[in-house]
Coordinates of C-alpha atoms in Angstrom, one line a residue:
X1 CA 0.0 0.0 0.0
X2 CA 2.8 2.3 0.8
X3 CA 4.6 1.6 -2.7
X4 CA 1.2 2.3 -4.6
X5 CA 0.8 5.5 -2.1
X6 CA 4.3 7.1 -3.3
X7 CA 3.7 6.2 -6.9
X8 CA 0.1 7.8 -6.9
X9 CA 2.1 10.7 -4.7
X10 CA -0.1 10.6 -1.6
X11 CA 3.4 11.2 -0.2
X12 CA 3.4 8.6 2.4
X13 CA 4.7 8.2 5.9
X14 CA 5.4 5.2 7.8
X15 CA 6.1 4.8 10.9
X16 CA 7.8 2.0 12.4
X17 CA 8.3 1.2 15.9
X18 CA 12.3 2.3 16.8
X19 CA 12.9 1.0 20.5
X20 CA 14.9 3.2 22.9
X21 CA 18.1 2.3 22.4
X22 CA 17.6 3.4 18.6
X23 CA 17.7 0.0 17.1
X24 CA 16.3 -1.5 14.1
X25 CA 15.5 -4.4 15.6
X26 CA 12.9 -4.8 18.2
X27 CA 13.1 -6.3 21.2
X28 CA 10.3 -8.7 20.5
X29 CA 12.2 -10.4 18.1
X30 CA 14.1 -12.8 19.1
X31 CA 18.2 -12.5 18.3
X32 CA 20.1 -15.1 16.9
X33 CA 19.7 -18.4 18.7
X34 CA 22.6 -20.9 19.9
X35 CA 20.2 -23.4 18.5
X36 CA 20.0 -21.6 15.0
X37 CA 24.1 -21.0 15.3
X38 CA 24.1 -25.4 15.4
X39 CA 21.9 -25.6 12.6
X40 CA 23.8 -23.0 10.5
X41 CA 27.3 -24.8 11.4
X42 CA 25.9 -28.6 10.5
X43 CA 24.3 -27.0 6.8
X44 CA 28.1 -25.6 6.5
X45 CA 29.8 -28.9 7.4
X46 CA 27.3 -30.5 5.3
X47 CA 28.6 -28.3 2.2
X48 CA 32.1 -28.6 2.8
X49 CA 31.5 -32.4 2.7
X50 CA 29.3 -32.6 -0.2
X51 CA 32.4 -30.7 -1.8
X52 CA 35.0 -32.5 -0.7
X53 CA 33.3 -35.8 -2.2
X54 CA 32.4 -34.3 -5.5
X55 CA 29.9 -34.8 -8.1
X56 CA 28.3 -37.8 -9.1
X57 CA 30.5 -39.2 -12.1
X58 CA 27.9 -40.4 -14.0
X59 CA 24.1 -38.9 -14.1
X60 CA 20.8 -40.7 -13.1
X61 CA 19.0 -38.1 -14.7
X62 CA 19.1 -36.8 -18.5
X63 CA 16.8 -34.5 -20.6
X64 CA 14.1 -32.0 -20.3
X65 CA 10.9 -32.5 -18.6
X66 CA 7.2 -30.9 -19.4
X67 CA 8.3 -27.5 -21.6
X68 CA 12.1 -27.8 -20.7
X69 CA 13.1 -29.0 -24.4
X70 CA 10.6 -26.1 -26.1
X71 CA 12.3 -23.9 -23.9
X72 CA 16.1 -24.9 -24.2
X73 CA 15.0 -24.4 -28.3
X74 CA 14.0 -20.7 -27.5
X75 CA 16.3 -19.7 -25.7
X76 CA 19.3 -21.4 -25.6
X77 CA 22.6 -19.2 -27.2
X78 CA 23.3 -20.4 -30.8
X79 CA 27.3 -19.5 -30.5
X80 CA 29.3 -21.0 -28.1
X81 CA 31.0 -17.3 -27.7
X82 CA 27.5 -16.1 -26.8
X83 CA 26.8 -19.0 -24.2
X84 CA 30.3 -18.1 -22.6
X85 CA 29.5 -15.0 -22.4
X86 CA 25.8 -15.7 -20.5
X87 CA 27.4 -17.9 -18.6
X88 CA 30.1 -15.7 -17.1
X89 CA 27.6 -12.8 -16.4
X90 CA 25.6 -15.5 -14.9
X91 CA 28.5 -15.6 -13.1
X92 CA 29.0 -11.9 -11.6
X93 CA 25.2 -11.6 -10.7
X94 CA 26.0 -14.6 -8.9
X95 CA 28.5 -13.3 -6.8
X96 CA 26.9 -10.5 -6.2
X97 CA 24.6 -12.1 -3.7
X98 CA 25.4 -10.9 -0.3
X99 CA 26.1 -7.5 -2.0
X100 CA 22.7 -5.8 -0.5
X101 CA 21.9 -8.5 2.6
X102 CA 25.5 -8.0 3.7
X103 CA 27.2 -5.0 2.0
X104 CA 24.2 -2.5 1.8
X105 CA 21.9 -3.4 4.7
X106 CA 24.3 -4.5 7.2
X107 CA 27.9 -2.0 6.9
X108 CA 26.2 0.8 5.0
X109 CA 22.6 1.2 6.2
X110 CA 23.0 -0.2 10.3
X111 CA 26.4 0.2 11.1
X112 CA 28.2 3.5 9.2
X113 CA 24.7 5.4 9.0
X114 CA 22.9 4.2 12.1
X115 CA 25.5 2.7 13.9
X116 CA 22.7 -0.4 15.0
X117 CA 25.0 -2.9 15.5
X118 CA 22.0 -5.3 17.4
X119 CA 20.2 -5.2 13.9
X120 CA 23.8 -5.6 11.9
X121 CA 24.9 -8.6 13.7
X122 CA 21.4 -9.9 13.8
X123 CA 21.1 -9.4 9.9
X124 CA 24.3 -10.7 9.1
X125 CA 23.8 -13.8 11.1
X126 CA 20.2 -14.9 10.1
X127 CA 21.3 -14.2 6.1
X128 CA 24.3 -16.6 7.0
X129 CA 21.7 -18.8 8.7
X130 CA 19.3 -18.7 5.6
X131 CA 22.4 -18.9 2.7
X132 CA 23.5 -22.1 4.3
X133 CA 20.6 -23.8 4.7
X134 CA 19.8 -22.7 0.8
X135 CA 23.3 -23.9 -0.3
X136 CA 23.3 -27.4 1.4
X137 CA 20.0 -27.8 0.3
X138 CA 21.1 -27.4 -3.3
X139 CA 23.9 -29.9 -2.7
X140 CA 21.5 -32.5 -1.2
X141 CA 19.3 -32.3 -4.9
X142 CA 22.2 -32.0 -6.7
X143 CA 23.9 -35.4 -5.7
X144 CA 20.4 -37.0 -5.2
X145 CA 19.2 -36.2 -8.7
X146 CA 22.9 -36.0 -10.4
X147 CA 20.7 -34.3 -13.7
X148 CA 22.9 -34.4 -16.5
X149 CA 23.6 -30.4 -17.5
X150 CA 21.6 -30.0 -21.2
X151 CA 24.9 -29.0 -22.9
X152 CA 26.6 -32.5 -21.7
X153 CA 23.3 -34.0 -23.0
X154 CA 23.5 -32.1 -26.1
X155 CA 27.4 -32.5 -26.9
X156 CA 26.6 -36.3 -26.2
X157 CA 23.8 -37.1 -29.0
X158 CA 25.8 -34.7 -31.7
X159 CA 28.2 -37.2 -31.4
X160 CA 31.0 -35.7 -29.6
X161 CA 30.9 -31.8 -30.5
X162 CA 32.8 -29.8 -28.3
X163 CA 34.9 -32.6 -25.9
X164 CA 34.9 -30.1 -23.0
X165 CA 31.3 -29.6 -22.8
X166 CA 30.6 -33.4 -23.1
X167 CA 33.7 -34.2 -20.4
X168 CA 32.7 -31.0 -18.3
X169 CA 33.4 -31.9 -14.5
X170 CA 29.9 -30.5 -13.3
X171 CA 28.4 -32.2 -15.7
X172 CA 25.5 -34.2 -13.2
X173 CA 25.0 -30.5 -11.3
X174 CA 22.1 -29.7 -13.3
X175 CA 19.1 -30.0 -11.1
X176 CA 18.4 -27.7 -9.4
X177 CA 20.4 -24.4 -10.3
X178 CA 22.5 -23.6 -7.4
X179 CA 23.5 -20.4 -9.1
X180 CA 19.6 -19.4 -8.7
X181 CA 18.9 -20.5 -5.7
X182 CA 21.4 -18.7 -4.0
X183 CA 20.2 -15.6 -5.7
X184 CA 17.2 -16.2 -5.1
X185 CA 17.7 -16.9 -1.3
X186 CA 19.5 -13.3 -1.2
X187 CA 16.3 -11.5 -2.9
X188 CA 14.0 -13.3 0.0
X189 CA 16.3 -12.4 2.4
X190 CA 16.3 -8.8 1.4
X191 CA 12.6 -8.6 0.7
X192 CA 12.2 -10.1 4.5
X193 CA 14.0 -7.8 6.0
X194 CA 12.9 -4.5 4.3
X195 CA 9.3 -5.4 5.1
X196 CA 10.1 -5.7 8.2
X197 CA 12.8 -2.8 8.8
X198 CA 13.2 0.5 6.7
X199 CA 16.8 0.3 6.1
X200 CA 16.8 2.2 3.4
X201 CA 14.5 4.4 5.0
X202 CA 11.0 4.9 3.1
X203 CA 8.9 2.4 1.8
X204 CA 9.5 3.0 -2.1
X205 CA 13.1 2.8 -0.9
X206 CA 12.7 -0.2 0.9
X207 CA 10.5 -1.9 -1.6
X208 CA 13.1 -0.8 -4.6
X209 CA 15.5 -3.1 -2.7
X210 CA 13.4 -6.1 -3.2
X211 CA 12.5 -5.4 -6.3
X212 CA 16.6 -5.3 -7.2
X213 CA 17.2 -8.4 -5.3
X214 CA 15.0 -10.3 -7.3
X215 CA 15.9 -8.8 -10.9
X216 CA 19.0 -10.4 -10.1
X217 CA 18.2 -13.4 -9.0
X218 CA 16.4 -13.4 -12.4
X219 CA 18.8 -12.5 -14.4
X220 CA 20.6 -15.0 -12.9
X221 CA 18.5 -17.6 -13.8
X222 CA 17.8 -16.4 -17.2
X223 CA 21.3 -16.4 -18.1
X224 CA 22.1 -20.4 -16.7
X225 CA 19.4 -21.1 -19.4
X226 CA 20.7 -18.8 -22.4
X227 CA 24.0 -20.4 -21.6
X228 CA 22.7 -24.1 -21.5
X229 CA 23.9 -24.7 -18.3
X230 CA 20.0 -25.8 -17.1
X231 CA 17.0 -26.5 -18.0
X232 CA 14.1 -24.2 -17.3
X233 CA 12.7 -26.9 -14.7
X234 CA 15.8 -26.1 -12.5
X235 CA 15.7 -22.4 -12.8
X236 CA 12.5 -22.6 -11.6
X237 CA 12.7 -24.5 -8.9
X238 CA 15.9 -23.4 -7.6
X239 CA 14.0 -19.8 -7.5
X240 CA 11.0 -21.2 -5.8
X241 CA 13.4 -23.0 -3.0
X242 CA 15.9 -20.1 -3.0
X243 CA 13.4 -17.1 -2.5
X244 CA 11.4 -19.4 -0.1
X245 CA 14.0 -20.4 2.2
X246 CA 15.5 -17.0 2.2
X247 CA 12.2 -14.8 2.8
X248 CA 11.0 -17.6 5.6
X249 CA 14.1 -18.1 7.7
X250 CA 13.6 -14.0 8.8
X251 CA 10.4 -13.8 8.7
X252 CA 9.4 -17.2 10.8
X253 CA 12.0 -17.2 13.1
X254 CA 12.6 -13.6 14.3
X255 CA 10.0 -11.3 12.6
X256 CA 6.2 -13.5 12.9
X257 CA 6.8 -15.0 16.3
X258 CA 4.0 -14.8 18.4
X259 CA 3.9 -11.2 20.4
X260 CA 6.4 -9.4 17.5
X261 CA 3.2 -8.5 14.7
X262 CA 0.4 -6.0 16.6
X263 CA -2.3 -4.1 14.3
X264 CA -1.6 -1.7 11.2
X265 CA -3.5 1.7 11.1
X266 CA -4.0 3.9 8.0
X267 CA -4.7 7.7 8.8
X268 CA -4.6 11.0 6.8
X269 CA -1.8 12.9 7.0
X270 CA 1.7 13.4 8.1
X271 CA 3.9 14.3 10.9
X272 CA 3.6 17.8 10.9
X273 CA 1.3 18.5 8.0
X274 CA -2.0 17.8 7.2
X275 CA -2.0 15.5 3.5
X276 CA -1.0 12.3 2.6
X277 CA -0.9 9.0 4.2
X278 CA 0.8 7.9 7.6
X279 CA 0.6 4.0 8.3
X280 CA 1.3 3.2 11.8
X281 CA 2.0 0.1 14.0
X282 CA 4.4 -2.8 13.9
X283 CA 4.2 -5.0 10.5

């Protein structure tokens, strides 16, 4: 509501709930939780093991599924060049995951310009929490399923073709796109806590945020499928389990706990004026 207000310029004004000693995060919420610190450290173990053991040599799992062939046809890069070069901005947006979670929320917005360092080690933590659990999830599917990746596939039944693509070493990692899901998990993560929190300090602000979180997980995603590097099944899912894991872990653990939500109120006008909107309460 407070997006559409600023668009329609009602010029709105919300106001969250700050407690005394000027922190973000509200006492209600719980912090970061020993028992959330063990579950982070065993999804973190979990990876470091999955990696140490490698990939699954041979697949279980090759070709496309429902619309994943009609799809691959579309959109799928006709030059190798121009797969590369998907693939390697695939690449960067990947990378640039804890960018706003981490870089922009927590040591720009809490810590140089608000100096909240409750909410910045609470934010940095529960992101942690929610990337690991979103990463060893991916591992767990990727080594269950062991999908061949569509250009092995394809190298394989054109009879050899390009011999790196058909001997490529990630070559069962297809299902589901890890790339995604962890830029996915960083756009729920963001959209989480900028419902929750005006870190960026108004709600068009805070809702621009999300809305740059998730072009990039999309853009992600859209670039492991211009580069053949998955099938449209496992960029969809990976976003589905990415942005899910990443907007719940905040939200159901710190933000909805019972006692932390009380009633929203809509009224006219504004701190020290008498137009536009001012939304009120704890949400």
């Amino acid at each position: 509501m407070c997006f559409l207000a600023a668009i329609l310029g009602l010029s709105p004004h919300v106001a969250f709930a700050q407690e005394e000693d000027g922190s973000l995060w509200r006492d209600e919420w719980p912090q970061f939780r020993a028992i959330e610190g063990f579950f982070t450290t065993g999804a973190l173990l979990g990876m470091l093991v999955f990696m140490r053991a490698g990939t699954a040599t041979e697949p279980r799992w090759s070709g496309g599924i429902l619309f994943d062939d009609a799809a691959r046809d579309a959109l799928r890069l006709h030059t190798p060049q121009a797969r590369r070069t998907a693939q390697k901005v695939g690449d960067v947006t990947y990378f640039m995951f804890p960018v706003i979670p981490i870089g922009v929320d927590v040591l720009i917005s809490s810590l140089a310009v608000r100096q909240d360092t409750k909410a910045a080690l609470n934010l940095t933590l529960v992101s942690g929490e929610a990337f690991a659990y979103s990463g060893f999830l991916s591992f767990v599917v990727n080594w269950a399923s062991a999908r061949e990746r569509p250009e092995v596939t394809g190298c394989r039944e054109s009879n050899g073709g390009d011999v790196s693509k058909c001997n490529l070493l990630s070559r069962t990692e297809s299902f589901y796109s890890g790339h995604t899901a962890m830029a996915a998990t960083s756009a729920g993560v963001v959209c989480a806590n900028h419902a929750y929190m005006p870190l960026w300090g108004h709600p068009a602000a805070d809702a621009f945020a999300c809305a740059l979180a998730s072009a990039t997980a999309a853009t992600t995603g859209m670039t492991r499928v211009l580069g053949d590097r998955h099938y449209m099944s496992d960029v969809i899912l990976g976003s589905v389990m990415g942005f899910g894991i990443g907007y719940s872990v905040p939200t159901l653990l710190h933000y909805r706990v019972p006692g932390s939500v009380q009633d929203m109120r809509v009224v006219p006008g504004v701190e020290g004026s008498d137009f536009g909107l001012t939304v009120t309460g704890q949400f």
